[in-house]
Amino acid sequence: MTRDTAAAARQKARIVLIGTGGTIAGRGASPVNTSAYDCSVLSIDDILADLPVADSLADITTEQLFQVGSENFGNVQLLQLGKRIASLLERDDIDGIVVTHGTDTIDETAYFLHLTLKSPKPVVVVGAMRPPSALSSDGPLNLYNAIVVAASRLAHGKGTLVVSNDEIHTARDVVKTNTFKQDAFKSPYGPLGFVVEGKPVFYRLPARPHTVDSEWSINEIEALSHVGVVYAHGGMNDAIVRAILDSGVKAVIYAATGNGNVAVSIVASLVEARKRGIHVVRGSRTGGGVVIRNAAQPDDLYDWLVTDDQPAHKARILMMLALTREHCTRKLQDVFWRY
């Protein structure tokens, strides 16, 4: 090895690539099987082997932590993944982390990491909408871009990121919006930036606290409360609400119609929830906008909360974390305003 080559090798970022399964690790029977395929069958080493240029991007080591579709991710997996990443980030010989993940709940996992990891080092969560066996699979380029972002000093201090379709999204905002298209991931305020010709370019910053400025640390969390989600629809009765209240939840996110509107047939069961010590958080099923406190419902009277702009499934993540430290309704509401 020449002196110049050795210097270049030392300058490469040291990245740990963690595999958890998902479509990016899937395989279909035919190249045209872009939506019907076996999920989570390839190892992280198999995936990396199909991306030989990765060695030029960073000094990469791999770990296979899980091998499951992300619809199977629960609190146990969130905690295990978060604690493993936290231990890796503490090491001086590691500069960043890339997690390959199923797209179904990638936005939930990323948001959890965004709020609980106490390090400015880049953490990038990446998946694919098409398996590696499919024509025009997005997995290889998504992974390439994720490694590029994780290896870049520009990504420091920006929290957990989701990279997909050449876009760089903050974990707080990004949601999956389509079942099969490659541009499935969107943020209501737009991406933070893009990967252009193999280089990350940022145009804005996350506005809400995260990582080192968050009040939660993964190393201090041993368990998460059960928080449920109820999706509203026309003609709804309260049977499903009462069933979820009896399931052991500590809070329920009600994905209501419009600006958090709650039908008359549902109000009594949600009022009862609060009397039983179960927190009620009004959200919206619309996928956009802000739910206004004391507008559609008298939240102060009922001692309910509102989600601000968070979709129900991400409000669930935030509420689970909030309940590890707080139970006062006013302080819990402040959490939704702050994060």
PDB file of N, CA and C in Angstrom, residues 33-76:
ATOM      1  N   ASN A  33     -41.735  -9.557  -9.987  1.00  0.00           N
ATOM      2  CA  ASN A  33     -42.397  -9.578  -8.675  1.00  0.00           C
ATOM      3  C   ASN A  33     -41.848  -8.423  -7.839  1.00  0.00           C
ATOM      4  N   THR A  34     -42.479  -7.269  -8.012  1.00  0.00           N
ATOM      5  CA  THR A  34     -42.030  -6.089  -7.274  1.00  0.00           C
ATOM      6  C   THR A  34     -42.791  -5.891  -5.974  1.00  0.00           C
ATOM      7  N   SER A  35     -43.957  -6.546  -5.847  1.00  0.00           N
ATOM      8  CA  SER A  35     -44.755  -6.412  -4.634  1.00  0.00           C
ATOM      9  C   SER A  35     -45.065  -7.751  -3.967  1.00  0.00           C
ATOM     10  N   ALA A  36     -44.948  -8.847  -4.717  1.00  0.00           N
ATOM     11  CA  ALA A  36     -45.185 -10.181  -4.168  1.00  0.00           C
ATOM     12  C   ALA A  36     -43.850 -10.922  -4.123  1.00  0.00           C
ATOM     13  N   TYR A  37     -43.349 -11.186  -2.918  1.00  0.00           N
ATOM     14  CA  TYR A  37     -42.020 -11.776  -2.759  1.00  0.00           C
ATOM     15  C   TYR A  37     -41.879 -12.274  -1.328  1.00  0.00           C
ATOM     16  N   ASP A  38     -40.822 -13.039  -1.091  1.00  0.00           N
ATOM     17  CA  ASP A  38     -40.494 -13.476   0.269  1.00  0.00           C
ATOM     18  C   ASP A  38     -39.660 -12.389   0.927  1.00  0.00           C
ATOM     19  N   CYS A  39     -40.095 -11.959   2.095  1.00  0.00           N
ATOM     20  CA  CYS A  39     -39.430 -10.879   2.820  1.00  0.00           C
ATOM     21  C   CYS A  39     -38.355 -11.432   3.750  1.00  0.00           C
ATOM     22  N   SER A  40     -37.292 -10.682   3.935  1.00  0.00           N
ATOM     23  CA  SER A  40     -36.291 -10.958   4.975  1.00  0.00           C
ATOM     24  C   SER A  40     -35.631 -12.324   4.822  1.00  0.00           C
ATOM     25  N   VAL A  41     -35.141 -12.612   3.635  1.00  0.00           N
ATOM     26  CA  VAL A  41     -34.457 -13.895   3.417  1.00  0.00           C
ATOM     27  C   VAL A  41     -32.959 -13.726   3.181  1.00  0.00           C
ATOM     28  N   LEU A  42     -32.517 -12.541   2.819  1.00  0.00           N
ATOM     29  CA  LEU A  42     -31.097 -12.292   2.585  1.00  0.00           C
ATOM     30  C   LEU A  42     -30.451 -11.707   3.833  1.00  0.00           C
ATOM     31  N   SER A  43     -29.224 -12.114   4.095  1.00  0.00           N
ATOM     32  CA  SER A  43     -28.486 -11.560   5.233  1.00  0.00           C
ATOM     33  C   SER A  43     -27.928 -10.196   4.858  1.00  0.00           C
ATOM     34  N   ILE A  44     -27.487  -9.459   5.857  1.00  0.00           N
ATOM     35  CA  ILE A  44     -26.893  -8.159   5.587  1.00  0.00           C
ATOM     36  C   ILE A  44     -25.620  -8.304   4.773  1.00  0.00           C
ATOM     37  N   ASP A  45     -24.889  -9.404   4.962  1.00  0.00           N
ATOM     38  CA  ASP A  45     -23.686  -9.637   4.157  1.00  0.00           C
ATOM     39  C   ASP A  45     -24.040  -9.933   2.705  1.00  0.00           C
ATOM     40  N   ASP A  46     -25.160 -10.644   2.487  1.00  0.00           N
ATOM     41  CA  ASP A  46     -25.626 -10.883   1.112  1.00  0.00           C
ATOM     42  C   ASP A  46     -25.955  -9.566   0.427  1.00  0.00           C
ATOM     43  N   ILE A  47     -26.633  -8.694   1.149  1.00  0.00           N
ATOM     44  CA  ILE A  47     -27.027  -7.405   0.576  1.00  0.00           C
ATOM     45  C   ILE A  47     -25.803  -6.572   0.238  1.00  0.00           C
ATOM     46  N   LEU A  48     -24.845  -6.540   1.150  1.00  0.00           N
ATOM     47  CA  LEU A  48     -23.642  -5.745   0.931  1.00  0.00           C
ATOM     48  C   LEU A  48     -22.809  -6.311  -0.212  1.00  0.00           C
ATOM     49  N   ALA A  49     -22.817  -7.624  -0.381  1.00  0.00           N
ATOM     50  CA  ALA A  49     -22.040  -8.251  -1.454  1.00  0.00           C
ATOM     51  C   ALA A  49     -22.516  -7.815  -2.834  1.00  0.00           C
ATOM     52  N   ASP A  50     -23.785  -7.427  -2.938  1.00  0.00           N
ATOM     53  CA  ASP A  50     -24.326  -6.945  -4.210  1.00  0.00           C
ATOM     54  C   ASP A  50     -24.046  -5.469  -4.435  1.00  0.00           C
ATOM     55  N   LEU A  51     -23.292  -4.861  -3.529  1.00  0.00           N
ATOM     56  CA  LEU A  51     -22.942  -3.451  -3.653  1.00  0.00           C
ATOM     57  C   LEU A  51     -21.422  -3.309  -3.493  1.00  0.00           C
ATOM     58  N   PRO A  52     -20.659  -3.826  -4.458  1.00  0.00           N
ATOM     59  CA  PRO A  52     -19.198  -3.853  -4.317  1.00  0.00           C
ATOM     60  C   PRO A  52     -18.567  -2.477  -4.190  1.00  0.00           C
ATOM     61  N   VAL A  53     -19.215  -1.440  -4.706  1.00  0.00           N
ATOM     62  CA  VAL A  53     -18.653  -0.089  -4.607  1.00  0.00           C
ATOM     63  C   VAL A  53     -18.691   0.441  -3.187  1.00  0.00           C
ATOM     64  N   ALA A  54     -19.391  -0.258  -2.280  1.00  0.00           N
ATOM     65  CA  ALA A  54     -19.508   0.226  -0.901  1.00  0.00           C
ATOM     66  C   ALA A  54     -18.149   0.377  -0.238  1.00  0.00           C
ATOM     67  N   ASP A  55     -17.200  -0.481  -0.595  1.00  0.00           N
ATOM     68  CA  ASP A  55     -15.877  -0.405   0.015  1.00  0.00           C
ATOM     69  C   ASP A  55     -15.184   0.919  -0.253  1.00  0.00           C
ATOM     70  N   SER A  56     -15.553   1.561  -1.336  1.00  0.00           N
ATOM     71  CA  SER A  56     -14.932   2.848  -1.650  1.00  0.00           C
ATOM     72  C   SER A  56     -15.539   3.995  -0.860  1.00  0.00           C
ATOM     73  N   LEU A  57     -16.700   3.752  -0.245  1.00  0.00           N
ATOM     74  CA  LEU A  57     -17.406   4.808   0.470  1.00  0.00           C
ATOM     75  C   LEU A  57     -16.997   4.919   1.925  1.00  0.00           C
ATOM     76  N   ALA A  58     -16.744   3.761   2.548  1.00  0.00           N
ATOM     77  CA  ALA A  58     -16.479   3.745   3.979  1.00  0.00           C
ATOM     78  C   ALA A  58     -15.834   2.425   4.368  1.00  0.00           C
ATOM     79  N   ASP A  59     -15.289   2.402   5.562  1.00  0.00           N
ATOM     80  CA  ASP A  59     -14.797   1.166   6.165  1.00  0.00           C
ATOM     81  C   ASP A  59     -15.982   0.544   6.890  1.00  0.00           C
ATOM     82  N   ILE A  60     -16.559  -0.513   6.314  1.00  0.00           N
ATOM     83  CA  ILE A  60     -17.857  -1.031   6.757  1.00  0.00           C
ATOM     84  C   ILE A  60     -17.708  -2.362   7.476  1.00  0.00           C
ATOM     85  N   THR A  61     -18.344  -2.466   8.642  1.00  0.00           N
ATOM     86  CA  THR A  61     -18.533  -3.743   9.316  1.00  0.00           C
ATOM     87  C   THR A  61     -20.034  -4.007   9.407  1.00  0.00           C
ATOM     88  N   THR A  62     -20.406  -5.274   9.530  1.00  0.00           N
ATOM     89  CA  THR A  62     -21.818  -5.641   9.490  1.00  0.00           C
ATOM     90  C   THR A  62     -22.248  -6.401  10.738  1.00  0.00           C
ATOM     91  N   GLU A  63     -23.530  -6.266  11.065  1.00  0.00           N
ATOM     92  CA  GLU A  63     -24.169  -7.043  12.128  1.00  0.00           C
ATOM     93  C   GLU A  63     -25.573  -7.411  11.679  1.00  0.00           C
ATOM     94  N   GLN A  64     -25.970  -8.645  11.932  1.00  0.00           N
ATOM     95  CA  GLN A  64     -27.347  -9.069  11.671  1.00  0.00           C
ATOM     96  C   GLN A  64     -28.068  -9.124  13.003  1.00  0.00           C
ATOM     97  N   LEU A  65     -28.854  -8.099  13.312  1.00  0.00           N
ATOM     98  CA  LEU A  65     -29.508  -8.030  14.614  1.00  0.00           C
ATOM     99  C   LEU A  65     -30.848  -8.760  14.609  1.00  0.00           C
ATOM    100  N   PHE A  66     -31.656  -8.540  13.568  1.00  0.00           N
ATOM    101  CA  PHE A  66     -32.930  -9.241  13.387  1.00  0.00           C
ATOM    102  C   PHE A  66     -33.027  -9.708  11.939  1.00  0.00           C
ATOM    103  N   GLN A  67     -34.016 -10.529  11.676  1.00  0.00           N
ATOM    104  CA  GLN A  67     -34.313 -10.933  10.302  1.00  0.00           C
ATOM    105  C   GLN A  67     -35.826 -11.071  10.185  1.00  0.00           C
ATOM    106  N   VAL A  68     -36.523  -9.910  10.260  1.00  0.00           N
ATOM    107  CA  VAL A  68     -37.983  -9.911  10.277  1.00  0.00           C
ATOM    108  C   VAL A  68     -38.525  -8.771   9.420  1.00  0.00           C
ATOM    109  N   GLY A  69     -39.736  -8.945   8.933  1.00  0.00           N
ATOM    110  CA  GLY A  69     -40.436  -7.837   8.314  1.00  0.00           C
ATOM    111  C   GLY A  69     -40.771  -6.822   9.382  1.00  0.00           C
ATOM    112  N   SER A  70     -40.741  -5.543   9.029  1.00  0.00           N
ATOM    113  CA  SER A  70     -40.887  -4.524  10.070  1.00  0.00           C
ATOM    114  C   SER A  70     -42.291  -4.439  10.636  1.00  0.00           C
ATOM    115  N   GLU A  71     -43.270  -5.091  10.004  1.00  0.00           N
ATOM    116  CA  GLU A  71     -44.603  -5.154  10.616  1.00  0.00           C
ATOM    117  C   GLU A  71     -44.554  -5.945  11.923  1.00  0.00           C
ATOM    118  N   ASN A  72     -43.470  -6.711  12.119  1.00  0.00           N
ATOM    119  CA  ASN A  72     -43.298  -7.505  13.331  1.00  0.00           C
ATOM    120  C   ASN A  72     -42.476  -6.780  14.400  1.00  0.00           C
ATOM    121  N   PHE A  73     -42.053  -5.549  14.115  1.00  0.00           N
ATOM    122  CA  PHE A  73     -41.298  -4.779  15.095  1.00  0.00           C
ATOM    123  C   PHE A  73     -42.222  -4.338  16.226  1.00  0.00           C
ATOM    124  N   GLY A  74     -41.839  -4.679  17.440  1.00  0.00           N
ATOM    125  CA  GLY A  74     -42.578  -4.232  18.617  1.00  0.00           C
ATOM    126  C   GLY A  74     -41.659  -3.499  19.566  1.00  0.00           C
ATOM    127  N   ASN A  75     -42.129  -3.266  20.780  1.00  0.00           N
ATOM    128  CA  ASN A  75     -41.327  -2.536  21.754  1.00  0.00           C
ATOM    129  C   ASN A  75     -40.025  -3.246  22.094  1.00  0.00           C
ATOM    130  N   VAL A  76     -40.058  -4.565  22.130  1.00  0.00           N
ATOM    131  CA  VAL A  76     -38.840  -5.331  22.430  1.00  0.00           C
ATOM    132  C   VAL A  76     -37.767  -5.055  21.387  1.00  0.00           C
TER     133      VAL A  76
END
